[in-house]
Tab-separated table of C-alpha atoms in Angstrom:
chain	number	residue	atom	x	y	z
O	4	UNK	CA	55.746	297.101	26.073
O	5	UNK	CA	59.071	298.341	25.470
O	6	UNK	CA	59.050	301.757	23.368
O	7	UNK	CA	62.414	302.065	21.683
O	8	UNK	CA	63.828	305.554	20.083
O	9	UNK	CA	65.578	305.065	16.926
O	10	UNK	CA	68.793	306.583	18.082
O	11	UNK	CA	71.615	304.326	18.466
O	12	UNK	CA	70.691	302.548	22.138
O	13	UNK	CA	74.260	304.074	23.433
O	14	UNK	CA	73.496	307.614	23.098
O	15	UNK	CA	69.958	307.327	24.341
O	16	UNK	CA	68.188	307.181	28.084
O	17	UNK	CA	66.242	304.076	29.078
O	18	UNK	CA	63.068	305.158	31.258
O	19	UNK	CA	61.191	302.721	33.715
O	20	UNK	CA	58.649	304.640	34.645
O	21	UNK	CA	55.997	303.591	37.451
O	22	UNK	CA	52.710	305.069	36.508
O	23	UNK	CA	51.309	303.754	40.111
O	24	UNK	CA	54.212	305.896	41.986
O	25	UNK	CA	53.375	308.445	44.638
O	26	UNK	CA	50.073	310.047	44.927
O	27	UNK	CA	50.754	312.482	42.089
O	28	UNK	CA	48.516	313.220	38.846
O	29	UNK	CA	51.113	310.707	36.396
O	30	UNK	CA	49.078	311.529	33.511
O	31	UNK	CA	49.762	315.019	34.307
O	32	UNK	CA	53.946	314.445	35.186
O	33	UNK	CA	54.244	311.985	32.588
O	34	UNK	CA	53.464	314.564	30.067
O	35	UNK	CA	55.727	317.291	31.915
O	36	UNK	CA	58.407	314.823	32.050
O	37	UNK	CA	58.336	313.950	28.014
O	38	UNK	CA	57.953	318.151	27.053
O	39	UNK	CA	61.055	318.399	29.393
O	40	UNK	CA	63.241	315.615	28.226
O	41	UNK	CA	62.718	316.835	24.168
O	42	UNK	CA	62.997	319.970	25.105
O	43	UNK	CA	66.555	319.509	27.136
O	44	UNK	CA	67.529	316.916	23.860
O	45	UNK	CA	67.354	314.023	26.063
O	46	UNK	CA	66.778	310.946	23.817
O	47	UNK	CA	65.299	307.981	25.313
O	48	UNK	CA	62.992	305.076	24.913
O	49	UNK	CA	60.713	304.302	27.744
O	50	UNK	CA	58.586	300.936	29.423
O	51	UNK	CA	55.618	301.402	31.915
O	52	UNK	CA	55.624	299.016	34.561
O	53	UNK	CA	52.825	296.572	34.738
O	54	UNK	CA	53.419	294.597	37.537
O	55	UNK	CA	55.290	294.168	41.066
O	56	UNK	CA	59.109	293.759	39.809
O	57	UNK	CA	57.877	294.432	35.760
O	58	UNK	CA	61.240	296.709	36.441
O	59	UNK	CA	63.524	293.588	36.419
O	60	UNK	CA	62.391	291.797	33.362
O	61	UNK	CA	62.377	295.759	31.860
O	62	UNK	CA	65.939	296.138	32.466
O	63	UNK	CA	67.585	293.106	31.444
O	64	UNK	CA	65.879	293.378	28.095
O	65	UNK	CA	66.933	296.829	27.806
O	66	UNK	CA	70.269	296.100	28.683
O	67	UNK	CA	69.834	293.385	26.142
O	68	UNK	CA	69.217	295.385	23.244
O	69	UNK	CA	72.666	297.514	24.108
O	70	UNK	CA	71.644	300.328	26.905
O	71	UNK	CA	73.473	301.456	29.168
O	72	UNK	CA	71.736	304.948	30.657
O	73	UNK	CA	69.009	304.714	32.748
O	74	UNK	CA	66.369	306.806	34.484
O	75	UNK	CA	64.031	305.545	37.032
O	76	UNK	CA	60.685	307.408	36.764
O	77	UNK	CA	58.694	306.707	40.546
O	78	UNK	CA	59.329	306.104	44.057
O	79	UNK	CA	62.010	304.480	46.140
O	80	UNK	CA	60.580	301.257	45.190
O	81	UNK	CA	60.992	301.419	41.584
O	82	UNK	CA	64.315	302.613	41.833
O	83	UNK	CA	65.037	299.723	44.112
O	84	UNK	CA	63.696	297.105	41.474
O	85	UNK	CA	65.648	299.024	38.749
O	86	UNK	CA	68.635	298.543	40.854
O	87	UNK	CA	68.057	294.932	41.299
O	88	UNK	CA	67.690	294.247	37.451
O	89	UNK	CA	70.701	296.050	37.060
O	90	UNK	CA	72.503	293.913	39.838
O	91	UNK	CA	71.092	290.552	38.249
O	92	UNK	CA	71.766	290.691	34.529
O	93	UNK	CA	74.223	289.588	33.121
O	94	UNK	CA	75.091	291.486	30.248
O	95	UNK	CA	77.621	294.173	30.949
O	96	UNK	CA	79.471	294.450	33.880
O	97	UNK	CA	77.076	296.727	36.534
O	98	UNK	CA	79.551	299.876	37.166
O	99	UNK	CA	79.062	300.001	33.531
O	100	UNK	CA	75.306	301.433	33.995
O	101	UNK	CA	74.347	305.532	34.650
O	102	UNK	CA	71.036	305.462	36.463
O	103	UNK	CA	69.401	308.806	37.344
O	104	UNK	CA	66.152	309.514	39.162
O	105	UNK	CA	62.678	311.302	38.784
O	106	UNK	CA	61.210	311.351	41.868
O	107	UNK	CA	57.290	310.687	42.062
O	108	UNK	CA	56.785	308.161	45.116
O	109	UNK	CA	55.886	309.278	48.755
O	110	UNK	CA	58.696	308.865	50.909
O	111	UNK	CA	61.679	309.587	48.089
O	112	UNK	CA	64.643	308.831	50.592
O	113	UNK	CA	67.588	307.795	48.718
O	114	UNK	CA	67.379	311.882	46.570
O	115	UNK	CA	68.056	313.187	49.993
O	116	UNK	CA	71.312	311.953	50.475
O	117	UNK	CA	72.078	313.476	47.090
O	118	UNK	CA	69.765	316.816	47.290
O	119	UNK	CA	68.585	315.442	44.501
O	120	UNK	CA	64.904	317.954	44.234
O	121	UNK	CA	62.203	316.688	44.814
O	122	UNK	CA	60.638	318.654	41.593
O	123	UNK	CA	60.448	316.921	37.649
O	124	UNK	CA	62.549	319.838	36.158
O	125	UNK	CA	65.037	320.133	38.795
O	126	UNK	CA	65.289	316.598	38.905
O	127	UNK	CA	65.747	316.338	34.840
O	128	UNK	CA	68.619	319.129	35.435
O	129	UNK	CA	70.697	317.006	37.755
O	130	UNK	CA	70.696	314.321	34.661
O	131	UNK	CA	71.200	316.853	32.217
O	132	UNK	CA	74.333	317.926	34.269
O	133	UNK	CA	75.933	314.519	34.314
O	134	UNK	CA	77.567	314.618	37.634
O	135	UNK	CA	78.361	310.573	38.718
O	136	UNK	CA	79.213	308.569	41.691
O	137	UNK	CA	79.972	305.084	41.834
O	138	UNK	CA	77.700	304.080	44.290
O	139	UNK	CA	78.138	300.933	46.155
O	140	UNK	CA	75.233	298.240	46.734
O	141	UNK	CA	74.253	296.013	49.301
O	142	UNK	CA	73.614	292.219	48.740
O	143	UNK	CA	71.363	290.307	51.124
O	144	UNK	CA	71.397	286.319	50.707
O	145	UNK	CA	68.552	284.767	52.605
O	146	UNK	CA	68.588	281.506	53.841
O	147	UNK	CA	66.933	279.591	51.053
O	148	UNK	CA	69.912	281.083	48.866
O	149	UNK	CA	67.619	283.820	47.027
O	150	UNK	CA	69.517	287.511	46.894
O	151	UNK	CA	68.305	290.989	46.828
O	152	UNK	CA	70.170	294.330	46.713
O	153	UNK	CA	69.516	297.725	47.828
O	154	UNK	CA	70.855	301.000	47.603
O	155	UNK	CA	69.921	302.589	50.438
O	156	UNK	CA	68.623	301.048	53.585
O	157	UNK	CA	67.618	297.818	54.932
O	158	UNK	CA	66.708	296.750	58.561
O	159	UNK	CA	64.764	293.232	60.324
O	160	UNK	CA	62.747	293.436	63.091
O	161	UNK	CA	60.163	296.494	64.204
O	162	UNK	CA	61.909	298.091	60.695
O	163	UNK	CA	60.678	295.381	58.395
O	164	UNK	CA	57.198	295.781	60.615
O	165	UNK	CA	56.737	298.994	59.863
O	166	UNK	CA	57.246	298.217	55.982
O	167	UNK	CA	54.949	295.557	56.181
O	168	UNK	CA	51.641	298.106	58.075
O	169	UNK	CA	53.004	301.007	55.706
O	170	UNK	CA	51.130	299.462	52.383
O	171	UNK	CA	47.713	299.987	54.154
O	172	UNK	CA	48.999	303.942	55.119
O	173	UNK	CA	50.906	305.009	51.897
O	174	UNK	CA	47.783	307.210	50.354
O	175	UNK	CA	48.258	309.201	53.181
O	176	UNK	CA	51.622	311.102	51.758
O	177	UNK	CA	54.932	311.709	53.996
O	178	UNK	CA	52.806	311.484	57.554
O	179	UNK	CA	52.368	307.641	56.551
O	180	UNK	CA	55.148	306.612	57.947
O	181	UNK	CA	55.221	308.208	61.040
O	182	UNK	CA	51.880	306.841	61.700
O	183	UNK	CA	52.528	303.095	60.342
O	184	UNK	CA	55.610	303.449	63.341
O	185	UNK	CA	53.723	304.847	65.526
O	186	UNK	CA	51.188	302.027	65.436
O	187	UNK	CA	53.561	299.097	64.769
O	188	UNK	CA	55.238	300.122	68.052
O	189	UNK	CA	52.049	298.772	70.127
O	190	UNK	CA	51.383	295.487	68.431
O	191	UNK	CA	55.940	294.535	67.528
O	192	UNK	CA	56.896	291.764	69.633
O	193	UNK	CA	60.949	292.140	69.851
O	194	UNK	CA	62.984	289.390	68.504
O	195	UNK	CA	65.778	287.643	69.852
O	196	UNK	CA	68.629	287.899	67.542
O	197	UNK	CA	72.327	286.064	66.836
O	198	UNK	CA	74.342	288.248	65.350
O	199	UNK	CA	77.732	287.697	63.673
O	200	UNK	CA	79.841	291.088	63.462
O	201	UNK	CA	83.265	291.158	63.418
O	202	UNK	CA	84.379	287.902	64.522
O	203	UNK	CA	82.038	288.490	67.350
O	204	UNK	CA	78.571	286.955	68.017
O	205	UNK	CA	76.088	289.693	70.402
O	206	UNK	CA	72.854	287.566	71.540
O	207	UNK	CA	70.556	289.731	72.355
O	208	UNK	CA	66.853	291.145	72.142
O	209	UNK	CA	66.457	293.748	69.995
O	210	UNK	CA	63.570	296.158	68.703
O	211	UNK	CA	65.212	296.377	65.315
O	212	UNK	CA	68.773	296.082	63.325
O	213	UNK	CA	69.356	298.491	60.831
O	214	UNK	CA	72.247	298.304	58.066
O	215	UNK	CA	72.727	300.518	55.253
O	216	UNK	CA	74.914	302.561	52.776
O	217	UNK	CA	72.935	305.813	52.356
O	218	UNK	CA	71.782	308.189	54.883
O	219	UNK	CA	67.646	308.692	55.012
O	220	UNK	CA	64.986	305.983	55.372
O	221	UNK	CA	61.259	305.977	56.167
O	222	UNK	CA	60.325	309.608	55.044
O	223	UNK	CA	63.799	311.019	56.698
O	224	UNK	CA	64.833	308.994	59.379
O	225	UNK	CA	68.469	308.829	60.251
O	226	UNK	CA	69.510	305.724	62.043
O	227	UNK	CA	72.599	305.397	60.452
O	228	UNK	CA	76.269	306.397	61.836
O	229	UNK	CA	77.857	308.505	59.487
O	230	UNK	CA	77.385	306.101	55.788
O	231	UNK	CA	79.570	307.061	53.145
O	232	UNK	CA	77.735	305.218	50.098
O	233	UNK	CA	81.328	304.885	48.492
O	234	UNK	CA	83.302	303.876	51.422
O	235	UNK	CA	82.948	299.932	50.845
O	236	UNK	CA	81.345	299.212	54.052
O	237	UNK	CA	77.971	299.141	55.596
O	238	UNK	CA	76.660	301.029	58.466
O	239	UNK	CA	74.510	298.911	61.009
O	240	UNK	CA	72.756	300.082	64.017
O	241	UNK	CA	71.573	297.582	66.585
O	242	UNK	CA	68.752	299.255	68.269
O	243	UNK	CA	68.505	296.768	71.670
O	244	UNK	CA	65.186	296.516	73.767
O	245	UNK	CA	63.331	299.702	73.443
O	246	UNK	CA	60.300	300.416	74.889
O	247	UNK	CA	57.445	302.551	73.491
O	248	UNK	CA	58.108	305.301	75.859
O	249	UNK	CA	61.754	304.648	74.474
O	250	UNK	CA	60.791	305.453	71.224
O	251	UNK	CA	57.881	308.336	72.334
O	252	UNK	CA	60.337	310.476	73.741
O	253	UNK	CA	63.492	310.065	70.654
O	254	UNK	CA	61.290	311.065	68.026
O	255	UNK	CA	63.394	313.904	67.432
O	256	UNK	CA	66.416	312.218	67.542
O	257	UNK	CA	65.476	309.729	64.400
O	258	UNK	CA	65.048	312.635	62.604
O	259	UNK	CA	68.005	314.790	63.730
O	260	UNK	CA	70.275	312.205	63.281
O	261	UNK	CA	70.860	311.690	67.604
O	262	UNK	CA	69.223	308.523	67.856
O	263	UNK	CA	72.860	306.458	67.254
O	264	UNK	CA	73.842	308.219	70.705
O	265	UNK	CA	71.734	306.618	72.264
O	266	UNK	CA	72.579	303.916	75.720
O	267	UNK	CA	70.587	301.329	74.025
O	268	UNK	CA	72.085	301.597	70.524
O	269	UNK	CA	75.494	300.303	69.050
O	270	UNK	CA	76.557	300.855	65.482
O	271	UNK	CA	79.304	299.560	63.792
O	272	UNK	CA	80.507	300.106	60.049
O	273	UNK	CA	81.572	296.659	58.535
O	274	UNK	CA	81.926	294.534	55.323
O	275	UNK	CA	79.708	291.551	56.087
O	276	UNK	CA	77.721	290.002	58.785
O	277	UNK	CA	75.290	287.605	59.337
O	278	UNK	CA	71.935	287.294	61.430
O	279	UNK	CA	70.151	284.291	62.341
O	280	UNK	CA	67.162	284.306	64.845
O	281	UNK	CA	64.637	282.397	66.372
O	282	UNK	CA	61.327	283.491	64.745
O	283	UNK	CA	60.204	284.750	61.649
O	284	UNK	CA	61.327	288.458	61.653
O	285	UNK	CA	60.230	290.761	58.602
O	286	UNK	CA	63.515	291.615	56.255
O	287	UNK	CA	63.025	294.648	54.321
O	288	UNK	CA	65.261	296.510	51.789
O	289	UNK	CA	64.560	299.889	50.600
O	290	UNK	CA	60.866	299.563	51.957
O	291	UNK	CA	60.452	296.937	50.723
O	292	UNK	CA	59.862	293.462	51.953
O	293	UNK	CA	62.143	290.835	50.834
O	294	UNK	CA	62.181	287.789	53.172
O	295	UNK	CA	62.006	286.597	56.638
O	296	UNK	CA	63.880	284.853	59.194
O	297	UNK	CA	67.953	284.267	58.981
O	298	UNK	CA	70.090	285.896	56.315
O	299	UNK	CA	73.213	287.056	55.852
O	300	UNK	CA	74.735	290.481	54.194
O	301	UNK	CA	77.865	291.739	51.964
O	302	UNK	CA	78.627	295.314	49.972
O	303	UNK	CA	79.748	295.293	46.654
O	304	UNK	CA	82.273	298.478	46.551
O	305	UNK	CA	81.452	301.057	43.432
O	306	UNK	CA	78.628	298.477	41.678
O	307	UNK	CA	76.650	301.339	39.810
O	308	UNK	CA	76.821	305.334	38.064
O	309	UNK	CA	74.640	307.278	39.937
O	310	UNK	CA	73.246	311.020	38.898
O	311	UNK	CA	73.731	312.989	41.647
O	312	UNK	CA	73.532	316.602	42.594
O	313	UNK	CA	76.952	318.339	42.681
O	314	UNK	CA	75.948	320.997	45.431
């Protein structure tokens, strides 16, 4: 159900809030977020989600009736969804569309490239202070011709893996994912993978392949070279045969950032490329799992307004 405030849809916030987001009390920061919003003279109109992907039909409605401000109330999987209805409608062109965040999942990735807080008020201040990027978005086009876009990371292999084990592990907060890597390590089989990169096809067995626009993924990994989210060009990292000792003893180094350095690990920062293999590898997109098998990838330079911290 779509509850619409009887302010003129252009001056008002749409919410899509995800009641099922994070392990927090919503009842609790649903109420905190509304007292907050009236009191800072946001106006907006609001939908609960109801489903998996409720957040697409949501948007294009909204967008529908004449909106053009959005917040996404949840995790990094609503806003993800959000994104995608915004990417797939057909209304207004997408750079047209301000989306800011309230953070309530568990892992929250794509606010720490933009020290956005990880608090309701704080959060709710970055919107109030209306400072914008023009983020760009990643397309991925899988074989059967279906597309999904993502804002902030996406990866095949052990990457889509560890997505996939993660659903069982989520009630267990930030340590999840740690733990859902940690155990998807011992059971991964590596793939062998054709990849297409600049005019150049690398055969080769990898643990994972990583490609992305923002900087954090999986509860504050960083397996990215240096992404610039407006620099029209995505930042992969190959990671080649790993073992689990591999991986055991550059924990740090997926945290710190280190782990590109690496003798077993290329990056490059490209357009496009495409990836076919030979079994059904996992395909996730902002942890979340979109396909499997070959596909092929493209950024779309400056696609949406973003709300981001100015420190």
């Amino acid at each position: 159900m779509l509850h619409f405030n009887k302010l003129h849809v252009t001056k008002s916030w749409f919410l899509i809030v995800n009641p099922s987001a994070g392990n927090t009390n919503f009842r609790k920061s649903w109420i905190c977020i509304q007292s907050l919003l009236k009191t800072k003279e946001i106006y907006f109109s609001f939908a609960f989600t109801q489903y998996t992907k409720h957040e697409l039909v949501l948007v294009d409605e909204a967008i529908k009736q004449g909106y053009r401000n959005f917040i996404s109330v949840g995790g990094d999987g609503t806003l993800h969804h959000v994104v995608n209805g915004i990417m797939m409608q057909r209304y207004t062109k997408t750079s047209n569309i301000k989306l800011g965040v309230i953070p309530l999942g568990t892992g929250n990735d794509w606010i720490r490239t933009y020290k956005i807080p990880n608090s309701i008020e704080k959060a709710i201040n970055v919107i109030v202070n209306n400072t914008v990027i023009f983020q760009d978005i990643g397309c991925i086009t899988l074989a059967s011709g279906k597309k999904e876009y993502f804002n902030n990371l996406a990866g095949t292999g052990y990457d889509g893996y560890v997505v996939k084990n993660l659903k069982y592990l989520k009630k267990l907060g930030s340590i999840a994912f740690l733990l859902s890597g940690l155990y998807s390590l011992l059971f991964y089989k590596k793939t062998s993978y054709k990849t297409y990169i600049n005019n150049e096809c690398i055969k080769e067995k990898c643990l994972m392949i990583v490609f992305g626009i923002c900087k954090y993924s999986g509860g504050g990994l960083q397996v990215t070279k240096e992404p610039n989210p407006k620099d029209g060009l995505l930042d992969v990292t190959i990671v080649k045969n790993f073992s689990f000792l591999n991986i055991l003893f550059n924990i740090h180094k997926l945290y710190n950032g280190k782990i590109v350095d690496h003798n077993k690990v290329t990056t490059y920062k490209v357009k496009d490329f495409k990836i076919e293999e030979n079994t059904n590898s996992i395909i996730e997109a902002d942890g979340e799992i979109v396909g499997t098998g070959s596909f092929k990838v493209h950024i779309i330079p400056n696609a949406i307004q973003f709300l981001i911290n100015c420190v």
